[in-house]
PDB file of C-alpha atoms in Angstrom:
ATOM      1  CA  MET N  19       0.236   0.010   0.026  1.00  0.00           C
ATOM      2  CA  LEU N  20       2.990   2.579   0.984  1.00  0.00           C
ATOM      3  CA  LYS N  21       4.436   1.967  -2.593  1.00  0.00           C
ATOM      4  CA  ILE N  22       1.049   2.811  -4.277  1.00  0.00           C
ATOM      5  CA  ILE N  23       0.405   5.989  -2.217  1.00  0.00           C
ATOM      6  CA  ARG N  24       4.186   6.945  -3.186  1.00  0.00           C
ATOM      7  CA  GLU N  25       3.830   6.077  -6.945  1.00  0.00           C
ATOM      8  CA  SER N  26       0.243   7.723  -6.517  1.00  0.00           C
ATOM      9  CA  PHE N  27       1.868  10.835  -5.154  1.00  0.00           C
ATOM     10  CA  GLY N  28       4.469  10.808  -7.946  1.00  0.00           C
ATOM     11  CA  ILE N  29       2.359  10.794 -10.686  1.00  0.00           C
ATOM     12  CA  THR N  30       0.018  13.501  -9.279  1.00  0.00           C
ATOM     13  CA  ASN N  31       2.840  16.035  -8.911  1.00  0.00           C
ATOM     14  CA  LYS N  32       4.308  14.851 -12.360  1.00  0.00           C
ATOM     15  CA  TYR N  33       0.892  15.527 -14.574  1.00  0.00           C
ATOM     16  CA  ILE N  34      -0.799  17.987 -11.496  1.00  0.00           C
ATOM     17  CA  VAL N  35      -0.656  20.933 -14.124  1.00  0.00           C
ATOM     18  CA  TYR N  36      -2.603  18.833 -16.918  1.00  0.00           C
ATOM     19  CA  LEU N  37      -5.027  16.794 -14.679  1.00  0.00           C
ATOM     20  CA  ALA N  38      -6.114  20.017 -12.245  1.00  0.00           C
ATOM     21  CA  THR N  39      -6.534  22.356 -14.893  1.00  0.00           C
ATOM     22  CA  PRO N  40     -10.021  20.460 -16.598  1.00  0.00           C
ATOM     23  CA  LEU N  41     -10.766  20.005 -12.956  1.00  0.00           C
ATOM     24  CA  VAL N  42     -10.731  23.647 -11.894  1.00  0.00           C
ATOM     25  CA  LEU N  43     -12.231  24.713 -15.501  1.00  0.00           C
ATOM     26  CA  PHE N  44     -15.121  22.462 -14.983  1.00  0.00           C
ATOM     27  CA  SER N  45     -15.556  23.339 -11.395  1.00  0.00           C
ATOM     28  CA  PHE N  46     -15.868  26.791 -12.202  1.00  0.00           C
ATOM     29  CA  LEU N  47     -18.128  26.762 -15.285  1.00  0.00           C
ATOM     30  CA  SER N  48     -20.330  24.286 -13.781  1.00  0.00           C
ATOM     31  CA  SER N  49     -20.742  26.753 -10.614  1.00  0.00           C
ATOM     32  CA  LEU N  50     -21.622  29.373 -12.708  1.00  0.00           C
ATOM     33  CA  TYR N  51     -23.939  27.559 -14.871  1.00  0.00           C
ATOM     34  CA  LEU N  52     -25.734  26.258 -11.808  1.00  0.00           C
ATOM     35  CA  VAL N  53     -26.027  29.821 -10.502  1.00  0.00           C
ATOM     36  CA  PHE N  54     -27.310  31.050 -13.388  1.00  0.00           C
ATOM     37  CA  SER N  55     -29.917  28.332 -14.119  1.00  0.00           C
ATOM     38  CA  SER N  56     -31.139  28.223 -10.355  1.00  0.00           C
ATOM     39  CA  ASN N  57     -33.571  31.036 -11.252  1.00  0.00           C
ATOM     40  CA  SER N  58     -35.435  28.831 -13.856  1.00  0.00           C
ATOM     41  CA  GLY N  59     -38.846  27.922 -13.514  1.00  0.00           C
ATOM     42  CA  LYS N  60     -39.769  24.118 -13.168  1.00  0.00           C
ATOM     43  CA  ILE N  61     -39.350  23.150 -16.648  1.00  0.00           C
ATOM     44  CA  GLY N  62     -36.511  25.218 -17.223  1.00  0.00           C
ATOM     45  CA  LEU N  63     -35.100  23.580 -14.085  1.00  0.00           C
ATOM     46  CA  ILE N  64     -35.450  20.261 -15.102  1.00  0.00           C
ATOM     47  CA  PHE N  65     -33.760  20.711 -18.714  1.00  0.00           C
ATOM     48  CA  ALA N  66     -30.881  22.559 -16.641  1.00  0.00           C
ATOM     49  CA  VAL N  67     -30.353  19.585 -14.523  1.00  0.00           C
ATOM     50  CA  ILE N  68     -30.450  17.002 -17.800  1.00  0.00           C
ATOM     51  CA  LEU N  69     -28.027  19.481 -19.278  1.00  0.00           C
ATOM     52  CA  PHE N  70     -25.707  19.437 -16.281  1.00  0.00           C
ATOM     53  CA  LEU N  71     -25.713  15.571 -16.115  1.00  0.00           C
ATOM     54  CA  LEU N  72     -24.646  15.459 -19.880  1.00  0.00           C
ATOM     55  CA  MET N  73     -21.820  18.002 -19.194  1.00  0.00           C
ATOM     56  CA  LEU N  74     -20.834  15.823 -16.006  1.00  0.00           C
ATOM     57  CA  ALA N  75     -20.739  12.774 -18.025  1.00  0.00           C
ATOM     58  CA  ALA N  76     -18.692  14.409 -20.731  1.00  0.00           C
ATOM     59  CA  PHE N  77     -16.328  15.869 -18.053  1.00  0.00           C
ATOM     60  CA  THR N  78     -16.197  12.707 -16.187  1.00  0.00           C
ATOM     61  CA  ALA N  79     -15.629  10.594 -19.131  1.00  0.00           C
ATOM     62  CA  GLY N  80     -12.737  12.858 -20.395  1.00  0.00           C
ATOM     63  CA  TRP N  81     -10.862  13.495 -17.295  1.00  0.00           C
ATOM     64  CA  LEU N  82     -10.876   9.791 -15.895  1.00  0.00           C
ATOM     65  CA  TYR N  83      -9.454   8.900 -19.209  1.00  0.00           C
ATOM     66  CA  MET N  84      -6.806  11.140 -18.652  1.00  0.00           C
ATOM     67  CA  VAL N  85      -6.143   9.642 -15.176  1.00  0.00           C
ATOM     68  CA  SER N  86      -6.042   6.054 -16.414  1.00  0.00           C
ATOM     69  CA  ASN N  87      -3.682   6.893 -18.883  1.00  0.00           C
ATOM     70  CA  CYS N  88      -1.426   8.480 -16.483  1.00  0.00           C
ATOM     71  CA  VAL N  89      -1.388   5.343 -14.277  1.00  0.00           C
ATOM     72  CA  LYS N  90      -0.941   3.115 -17.176  1.00  0.00           C
ATOM     73  CA  ASN N  91       1.928   5.281 -18.653  1.00  0.00           C
ATOM     74  CA  LYS N  92       3.360   6.774 -15.478  1.00  0.00           C
ATOM     75  CA  ASP N  93       6.764   8.051 -17.517  1.00  0.00           C
ATOM     76  CA  LEU N  94       4.954  10.314 -20.459  1.00  0.00           C
ATOM     77  CA  GLU N  95       7.565  12.232 -22.249  1.00  0.00           C
ATOM     78  CA  ASP N  96       4.889  14.290 -24.083  1.00  0.00           C
ATOM     79  CA  LYS N  97       2.699  15.651 -21.034  1.00  0.00           C
ATOM     80  CA  LEU N  98       0.617  18.096 -23.438  1.00  0.00           C
ATOM     81  CA  SER N  99      -0.616  14.939 -25.123  1.00  0.00           C
ATOM     82  CA  LEU N 100      -2.582  14.420 -22.184  1.00  0.00           C
ATOM     83  CA  ILE N 101      -4.941  17.335 -23.223  1.00  0.00           C
ATOM     84  CA  VAL N 102      -5.514  15.860 -26.968  1.00  0.00           C
ATOM     85  CA  GLU N 103      -6.496  12.614 -24.526  1.00  0.00           C
ATOM     86  CA  PHE N 104      -9.579  14.346 -22.916  1.00  0.00           C
ATOM     87  CA  PRO N 105     -11.802  14.511 -26.090  1.00  0.00           C
ATOM     88  CA  SER N 106     -10.680  11.153 -26.814  1.00  0.00           C
ATOM     89  CA  GLY N 107     -12.082   9.970 -23.553  1.00  0.00           C
ATOM     90  CA  VAL N 108     -15.286  11.974 -24.106  1.00  0.00           C
ATOM     91  CA  GLY N 109     -15.906  10.277 -27.423  1.00  0.00           C
ATOM     92  CA  GLU N 110     -14.858   6.550 -25.838  1.00  0.00           C
ATOM     93  CA  PHE N 111     -16.815   6.804 -22.655  1.00  0.00           C
ATOM     94  CA  PHE N 112     -19.437   9.332 -22.720  1.00  0.00           C
ATOM     95  CA  LEU N 113     -22.335   6.997 -22.895  1.00  0.00           C
ATOM     96  CA  PRO N 114     -20.694   4.634 -20.321  1.00  0.00           C
ATOM     97  CA  ALA N 115     -20.376   7.879 -18.057  1.00  0.00           C
ATOM     98  CA  LEU N 116     -23.734   8.353 -18.493  1.00  0.00           C
ATOM     99  CA  GLY N 117     -24.753   5.143 -17.482  1.00  0.00           C
ATOM    100  CA  ILE N 118     -22.615   5.318 -14.459  1.00  0.00           C
ATOM    101  CA  LEU N 119     -24.573   8.555 -13.395  1.00  0.00           C
ATOM    102  CA  PHE N 120     -27.836   6.856 -13.992  1.00  0.00           C
ATOM    103  CA  ASN N 121     -26.998   3.884 -12.039  1.00  0.00           C
ATOM    104  CA  LEU N 122     -25.416   5.912  -9.162  1.00  0.00           C
ATOM    105  CA  LEU N 123     -28.527   7.924  -8.823  1.00  0.00           C
ATOM    106  CA  LEU N 124     -31.136   4.991  -9.062  1.00  0.00           C
ATOM    107  CA  ILE N 125     -29.399   2.668  -6.824  1.00  0.00           C
ATOM    108  CA  CYS N 126     -27.883   5.215  -4.349  1.00  0.00           C
ATOM    109  CA  GLY N 127     -31.642   7.078  -4.391  1.00  0.00           C
ATOM    110  CA  LEU N 128     -33.156   3.365  -3.552  1.00  0.00           C
ATOM    111  CA  ILE N 129     -30.643   2.901  -0.774  1.00  0.00           C
ATOM    112  CA  TYR N 130     -31.441   6.107   0.876  1.00  0.00           C
ATOM    113  CA  PHE N 131     -35.174   5.348  -0.079  1.00  0.00           C
ATOM    114  CA  GLY N 132     -34.861   2.358   2.099  1.00  0.00           C
ATOM    115  CA  ALA N 133     -32.978   4.230   5.010  1.00  0.00           C
ATOM    116  CA  HIS N 134     -35.627   6.631   5.037  1.00  0.00           C
ATOM    117  CA  VAL N 135     -38.183   3.892   5.323  1.00  0.00           C
ATOM    118  CA  PHE N 136     -36.161   2.432   8.134  1.00  0.00           C
ATOM    119  CA  GLY N 137     -35.210   5.742   9.825  1.00  0.00           C
ATOM    120  CA  MET N 138     -39.034   6.944   9.793  1.00  0.00           C
ATOM    121  CA  HIS N 139     -39.875   3.419  11.556  1.00  0.00           C
ATOM    122  CA  TYR N 140     -37.250   2.908  13.963  1.00  0.00           C
ATOM    123  CA  ILE N 141     -36.272   6.781  14.694  1.00  0.00           C
ATOM    124  CA  GLY N 142     -39.472   8.717  13.781  1.00  0.00           C
ATOM    125  CA  ASP N 143     -40.292  12.036  12.407  1.00  0.00           C
ATOM    126  CA  ILE N 144     -38.347  15.077  13.691  1.00  0.00           C
ATOM    127  CA  GLY N 145     -41.131  17.231  13.431  1.00  0.00           C
ATOM    128  CA  ILE N 146     -39.837  20.142  11.727  1.00  0.00           C
ATOM    129  CA  THR N 147     -41.797  21.754   8.927  1.00  0.00           C
ATOM    130  CA  ALA N 148     -39.993  22.245   5.632  1.00  0.00           C
ATOM    131  CA  GLU N 149     -41.208  25.991   5.558  1.00  0.00           C
ATOM    132  CA  ALA N 150     -39.288  26.112   9.041  1.00  0.00           C
ATOM    133  CA  LEU N 151     -36.132  24.845   7.515  1.00  0.00           C
ATOM    134  CA  LYS N 152     -36.372  27.057   4.617  1.00  0.00           C
ATOM    135  CA  ASN N 153     -36.465  29.806   7.066  1.00  0.00           C
ATOM    136  CA  ALA N 154     -33.617  28.784   9.048  1.00  0.00           C
ATOM    137  CA  GLN N 155     -31.291  28.810   6.074  1.00  0.00           C
ATOM    138  CA  THR N 156     -31.961  32.952   5.480  1.00  0.00           C
ATOM    139  CA  SER N 157     -29.440  33.434   8.347  1.00  0.00           C
ATOM    140  CA  PRO N 158     -27.460  32.199  11.210  1.00  0.00           C
ATOM    141  CA  GLU N 159     -29.613  33.931  13.776  1.00  0.00           C
ATOM    142  CA  ALA N 160     -32.728  32.189  12.161  1.00  0.00           C
ATOM    143  CA  ALA N 161     -31.057  28.933  12.238  1.00  0.00           C
ATOM    144  CA  LYS N 162     -30.038  29.473  15.779  1.00  0.00           C
ATOM    145  CA  GLN N 163     -33.739  30.505  16.545  1.00  0.00           C
ATOM    146  CA  LEU N 164     -34.777  26.997  15.233  1.00  0.00           C
ATOM    147  CA  PHE N 165     -32.044  25.040  17.035  1.00  0.00           C
ATOM    148  CA  GLU N 166     -33.408  26.729  20.498  1.00  0.00           C
ATOM    149  CA  SER N 167     -36.955  25.831  19.808  1.00  0.00           C
ATOM    150  CA  LEU N 168     -36.320  22.349  19.434  1.00  0.00           C
ATOM    151  CA  SER N 169     -37.007  19.722  22.328  1.00  0.00           C
ATOM    152  CA  PRO N 170     -34.384  17.333  23.750  1.00  0.00           C
ATOM    153  CA  GLU N 171     -36.208  14.511  21.938  1.00  0.00           C
ATOM    154  CA  GLN N 172     -35.961  16.378  18.654  1.00  0.00           C
ATOM    155  CA  ILE N 173     -32.201  17.144  18.903  1.00  0.00           C
ATOM    156  CA  VAL N 174     -31.835  13.224  19.801  1.00  0.00           C
ATOM    157  CA  ARG N 175     -33.567  12.745  16.559  1.00  0.00           C
ATOM    158  CA  ILE N 176     -31.738  14.939  14.488  1.00  0.00           C
ATOM    159  CA  GLY N 177     -28.632  13.022  15.919  1.00  0.00           C
ATOM    160  CA  LYS N 178     -29.821   9.816  14.959  1.00  0.00           C
ATOM    161  CA  TRP N 179     -30.962  11.044  11.398  1.00  0.00           C
ATOM    162  CA  SER N 180     -27.677  12.441  10.618  1.00  0.00           C
ATOM    163  CA  LEU N 181     -25.683   9.375  11.867  1.00  0.00           C
ATOM    164  CA  LEU N 182     -27.999   7.051   9.546  1.00  0.00           C
ATOM    165  CA  SER N 183     -27.316   9.626   6.793  1.00  0.00           C
ATOM    166  CA  PHE N 184     -23.673   9.375   7.478  1.00  0.00           C
ATOM    167  CA  VAL N 185     -23.431   5.636   7.451  1.00  0.00           C
ATOM    168  CA  VAL N 186     -25.580   5.318   4.176  1.00  0.00           C
ATOM    169  CA  GLY N 187     -23.027   7.627   2.536  1.00  0.00           C
ATOM    170  CA  LEU N 188     -20.012   5.675   3.841  1.00  0.00           C
ATOM    171  CA  PHE N 189     -21.768   2.497   2.427  1.00  0.00           C
ATOM    172  CA  CYS N 190     -22.392   3.745  -0.969  1.00  0.00           C
ATOM    173  CA  SER N 191     -19.123   5.413  -1.332  1.00  0.00           C
ATOM    174  CA  PHE N 192     -17.419   1.929  -0.558  1.00  0.00           C
ATOM    175  CA  MET N 193     -19.525  -0.290  -2.418  1.00  0.00           C
ATOM    176  CA  PHE N 194     -18.949   1.886  -5.719  1.00  0.00           C
ATOM    177  CA  MET N 195     -15.480   2.863  -5.063  1.00  0.00           C
ATOM    178  CA  PHE N 196     -14.198   0.633  -7.920  1.00  0.00           C
ATOM    179  CA  TYR N 197     -16.965   1.227 -10.286  1.00  0.00           C
ATOM    180  CA  SER N 198     -15.593   4.026 -12.787  1.00  0.00           C
ATOM    181  CA  PRO N 199     -11.993   2.167 -12.749  1.00  0.00           C
ATOM    182  CA  ALA N 200     -13.905  -1.155 -14.002  1.00  0.00           C
ATOM    183  CA  VAL N 201     -15.673   0.775 -16.771  1.00  0.00           C
ATOM    184  CA  ILE N 202     -12.432   2.398 -17.716  1.00  0.00           C
ATOM    185  CA  TYR N 203     -10.025  -0.684 -17.566  1.00  0.00           C
ATOM    186  CA  LYS N 204     -12.565  -3.733 -17.965  1.00  0.00           C
ATOM    187  CA  THR N 205     -15.683  -3.106 -19.458  1.00  0.00           C
ATOM    188  CA  LYS N 206     -17.649  -0.127 -21.105  1.00  0.00           C
ATOM    189  CA  ASN N 207     -20.701  -1.838 -20.016  1.00  0.00           C
ATOM    190  CA  PRO N 208     -21.957   0.329 -17.277  1.00  0.00           C
ATOM    191  CA  PHE N 209     -24.554  -2.321 -15.827  1.00  0.00           C
ATOM    192  CA  LYS N 210     -21.925  -5.456 -16.091  1.00  0.00           C
ATOM    193  CA  ALA N 211     -19.211  -2.734 -14.379  1.00  0.00           C
ATOM    194  CA  ILE N 212     -21.396  -2.891 -11.156  1.00  0.00           C
ATOM    195  CA  PHE N 213     -20.707  -6.640 -10.748  1.00  0.00           C
ATOM    196  CA  VAL N 214     -17.240  -6.539 -12.150  1.00  0.00           C
ATOM    197  CA  ALA N 215     -16.366  -3.899  -9.361  1.00  0.00           C
ATOM    198  CA  LEU N 216     -17.865  -5.561  -6.344  1.00  0.00           C
ATOM    199  CA  LYS N 217     -16.167  -9.043  -7.374  1.00  0.00           C
ATOM    200  CA  ASP N 218     -12.985  -7.222  -7.017  1.00  0.00           C
ATOM    201  CA  LEU N 219     -14.120  -5.246  -3.977  1.00  0.00           C
ATOM    202  CA  PHE N 220     -15.110  -8.650  -1.971  1.00  0.00           C
ATOM    203  CA  SER N 221     -12.125 -10.617  -3.589  1.00  0.00           C
ATOM    204  CA  HIS N 222      -9.110 -11.926  -1.709  1.00  0.00           C
ATOM    205  CA  ARG N 223      -8.188  -8.565  -1.170  1.00  0.00           C
ATOM    206  CA  PHE N 224     -11.082  -7.162   0.783  1.00  0.00           C
ATOM    207  CA  PHE N 225      -9.310  -5.992   3.897  1.00  0.00           C
ATOM    208  CA  LYS N 226      -6.801  -4.383   1.654  1.00  0.00           C
ATOM    209  CA  ASN N 227      -9.758  -2.586  -0.101  1.00  0.00           C
ATOM    210  CA  VAL N 228     -11.234  -1.690   3.187  1.00  0.00           C
ATOM    211  CA  LEU N 229      -7.821  -0.180   4.491  1.00  0.00           C
ATOM    212  CA  LEU N 230      -7.564   1.634   0.987  1.00  0.00           C
ATOM    213  CA  PHE N 231     -10.950   3.179   1.786  1.00  0.00           C
ATOM    214  CA  ILE N 232     -10.242   4.051   5.433  1.00  0.00           C
ATOM    215  CA  ILE N 233      -7.128   5.930   4.210  1.00  0.00           C
ATOM    216  CA  LEU N 234      -9.393   7.874   1.494  1.00  0.00           C
ATOM    217  CA  PHE N 235     -11.992   8.675   4.596  1.00  0.00           C
ATOM    218  CA  THR N 236      -9.376   9.756   7.135  1.00  0.00           C
ATOM    219  CA  SER N 237      -7.646  12.212   4.909  1.00  0.00           C
ATOM    220  CA  TYR N 238     -10.965  13.577   3.694  1.00  0.00           C
ATOM    221  CA  THR N 239     -12.081  14.140   7.249  1.00  0.00           C
ATOM    222  CA  VAL N 240      -8.829  15.805   8.194  1.00  0.00           C
ATOM    223  CA  LEU N 241      -9.040  17.757   5.201  1.00  0.00           C
ATOM    224  CA  ALA N 242     -12.537  19.109   5.890  1.00  0.00           C
ATOM    225  CA  ILE N 243     -11.757  20.014   9.502  1.00  0.00           C
ATOM    226  CA  ILE N 244      -8.787  21.703   8.490  1.00  0.00           C
ATOM    227  CA  GLY N 245     -10.749  23.508   5.800  1.00  0.00           C
ATOM    228  CA  GLY N 246     -13.570  24.265   8.308  1.00  0.00           C
ATOM    229  CA  LEU N 247     -11.175  25.611  11.064  1.00  0.00           C
ATOM    230  CA  LEU N 248      -9.188  28.078   8.097  1.00  0.00           C
ATOM    231  CA  ASN N 249     -12.656  29.192   6.730  1.00  0.00           C
ATOM    232  CA  PHE N 250     -12.528  32.661   8.665  1.00  0.00           C
ATOM    233  CA  ASN N 251      -9.742  34.040   6.415  1.00  0.00           C
ATOM    234  CA  LEU N 252     -10.115  34.673   2.628  1.00  0.00           C
ATOM    235  CA  PHE N 253      -6.459  33.766   2.002  1.00  0.00           C
ATOM    236  CA  LEU N 254      -6.228  30.893   3.937  1.00  0.00           C
ATOM    237  CA  GLN N 255      -9.382  29.628   2.338  1.00  0.00           C
ATOM    238  CA  PHE N 256      -7.921  30.417  -1.219  1.00  0.00           C
ATOM    239  CA  VAL N 257      -4.927  27.691   0.016  1.00  0.00           C
ATOM    240  CA  VAL N 258      -7.574  25.380   1.350  1.00  0.00           C
ATOM    241  CA  ASN N 259      -9.305  25.424  -2.159  1.00  0.00           C
ATOM    242  CA  LEU N 260      -5.980  24.788  -4.063  1.00  0.00           C
ATOM    243  CA  VAL N 261      -4.837  22.018  -1.512  1.00  0.00           C
ATOM    244  CA  SER N 262      -8.823  20.520  -2.145  1.00  0.00           C
ATOM    245  CA  PHE N 263      -7.948  20.171  -5.901  1.00  0.00           C
ATOM    246  CA  TYR N 264      -4.834  18.893  -5.541  1.00  0.00           C
ATOM    247  CA  TYR N 265      -6.502  16.446  -3.068  1.00  0.00           C
ATOM    248  CA  ALA N 266      -9.379  15.282  -5.678  1.00  0.00           C
ATOM    249  CA  VAL N 267      -6.412  14.758  -8.389  1.00  0.00           C
ATOM    250  CA  PHE N 268      -4.602  12.579  -5.982  1.00  0.00           C
ATOM    251  CA  VAL N 269      -7.451  10.671  -4.772  1.00  0.00           C
ATOM    252  CA  ALA N 270      -8.455   9.773  -8.388  1.00  0.00           C
ATOM    253  CA  VAL N 271      -5.381   8.744  -9.426  1.00  0.00           C
ATOM    254  CA  PHE N 272      -4.635   6.851  -5.983  1.00  0.00           C
ATOM    255  CA  ILE N 273      -7.681   4.861  -6.567  1.00  0.00           C
ATOM    256  CA  TYR N 274      -7.002   4.120 -10.368  1.00  0.00           C
ATOM    257  CA  ASN N 275      -3.272   3.264  -9.721  1.00  0.00           C
ATOM    258  CA  TYR N 276      -4.303   0.898  -6.757  1.00  0.00           C
ATOM    259  CA  TYR N 277      -6.997  -0.747  -9.034  1.00  0.00           C
ATOM    260  CA  TYR N 278      -4.743  -0.878 -12.036  1.00  0.00           C
ATOM    261  CA  SER N 279      -1.999  -2.438  -9.826  1.00  0.00           C
ATOM    262  CA  ASN N 280      -3.946  -4.692  -7.940  1.00  0.00           C
ATOM    263  CA  PHE N 281      -6.849  -6.008 -10.570  1.00  0.00           C
ATOM    264  CA  VAL N 282      -5.660  -5.365 -13.852  1.00  0.00           C
ATOM    265  CA  LYS N 283      -1.747  -5.525 -14.178  1.00  0.00           C
ATOM    266  CA  ILE N 284      -0.743  -8.929 -13.106  1.00  0.00           C
ATOM    267  CA  GLY N 285       3.123  -8.774 -13.336  1.00  0.00           C
ATOM    268  CA  SER N 286       4.060  -7.941 -16.852  1.00  0.00           C
ATOM    269  CA  ASN N 287       0.296  -8.970 -18.246  1.00  0.00           C
ATOM    270  CA  ILE N 288      -2.986  -7.145 -18.338  1.00  0.00           C
ATOM    271  CA  ASP N 289      -5.876  -8.807 -17.235  1.00  0.00           C
ATOM    272  CA  VAL N 290      -9.142  -7.882 -19.455  1.00  0.00           C
ATOM    273  CA  ASN N 291     -11.183 -10.691 -17.775  1.00  0.00           C
ATOM    274  CA  VAL N 292     -14.496  -9.697 -16.286  1.00  0.00           C
TER     275      VAL N 292
END
C-alpha cells in the first residue's frame, strides 16, 4: 500500500497541471451554470439539471480517461498529449459515464429511500416543517432560533438521522469505489461493470480494499476539518481550495493506480477478464 501511495503522489505531482486544469475549469464553469440556471422555472430547471448531468458525464469521461492513461503510462514524455486525450475519452466513454451517473442515482436513491423508510419506523419524524427549515437557511440567527426551539427529543432524533445518513453515505461510497475504474479498464458496459467492481471489491484483497477506503475517509475528514477551521480568512480559504483540488486529483490517481496494480496488471500481463 505504501508503494502505491508513493507512486500515486509521484504521478500526481508529475501531471498535476494537466490533470488539475480541466477539473478547475469544469468546477468554475459548472458553478456559474448552476447559479444562472437556479432561477429558472420548473420546466427550465428540469432541462438545466439534465444538461448539467450531460456536461458532468462528458467531463467525467474525458478526465478519468486522462487519469487512467497517467496510471498506465507513468513516464509520458509528451505531457501535453494528455490534453489531446480528454476529447478522446469523451468520445469513447461518454455513454458509459452517463450510464454510471444513471446507475448511481438510481441505486443510491433506492438505498437512501430504504434508509428513510427504516428511519421513519425506528427513529421517527423530527417534527420540523419544510417552511421552518427554509426560513432557518436565511441567516445564522434564524438557524439559531430554530435550534433553540427544538425539544431534547427532537435534537436526539436529528442526531440519529444524521448518523443514519452518514452511514448510508459511507456504504454507497465503499460499494462503488471501484465502479469507474472497472468501466475504464475492464468493460464499457456500465451495468456489467457494477458486478465486476463488486467482485473485485469482495475478492481476496477485501481487507486491503477496506484499508484503502479508511485511508481515503480519514484524509478527507482531516482536510474537511482543517478547511472548516481556516474558513475565517479569505487567503487561507484560497489555499485550502488549492489543496482541495490537489487532493481530488490525488484521490482519483490513487484509486485508479490501486485498482490497476491489484486488479488489472498482473506481473507484466494485463487482465481484461471480467
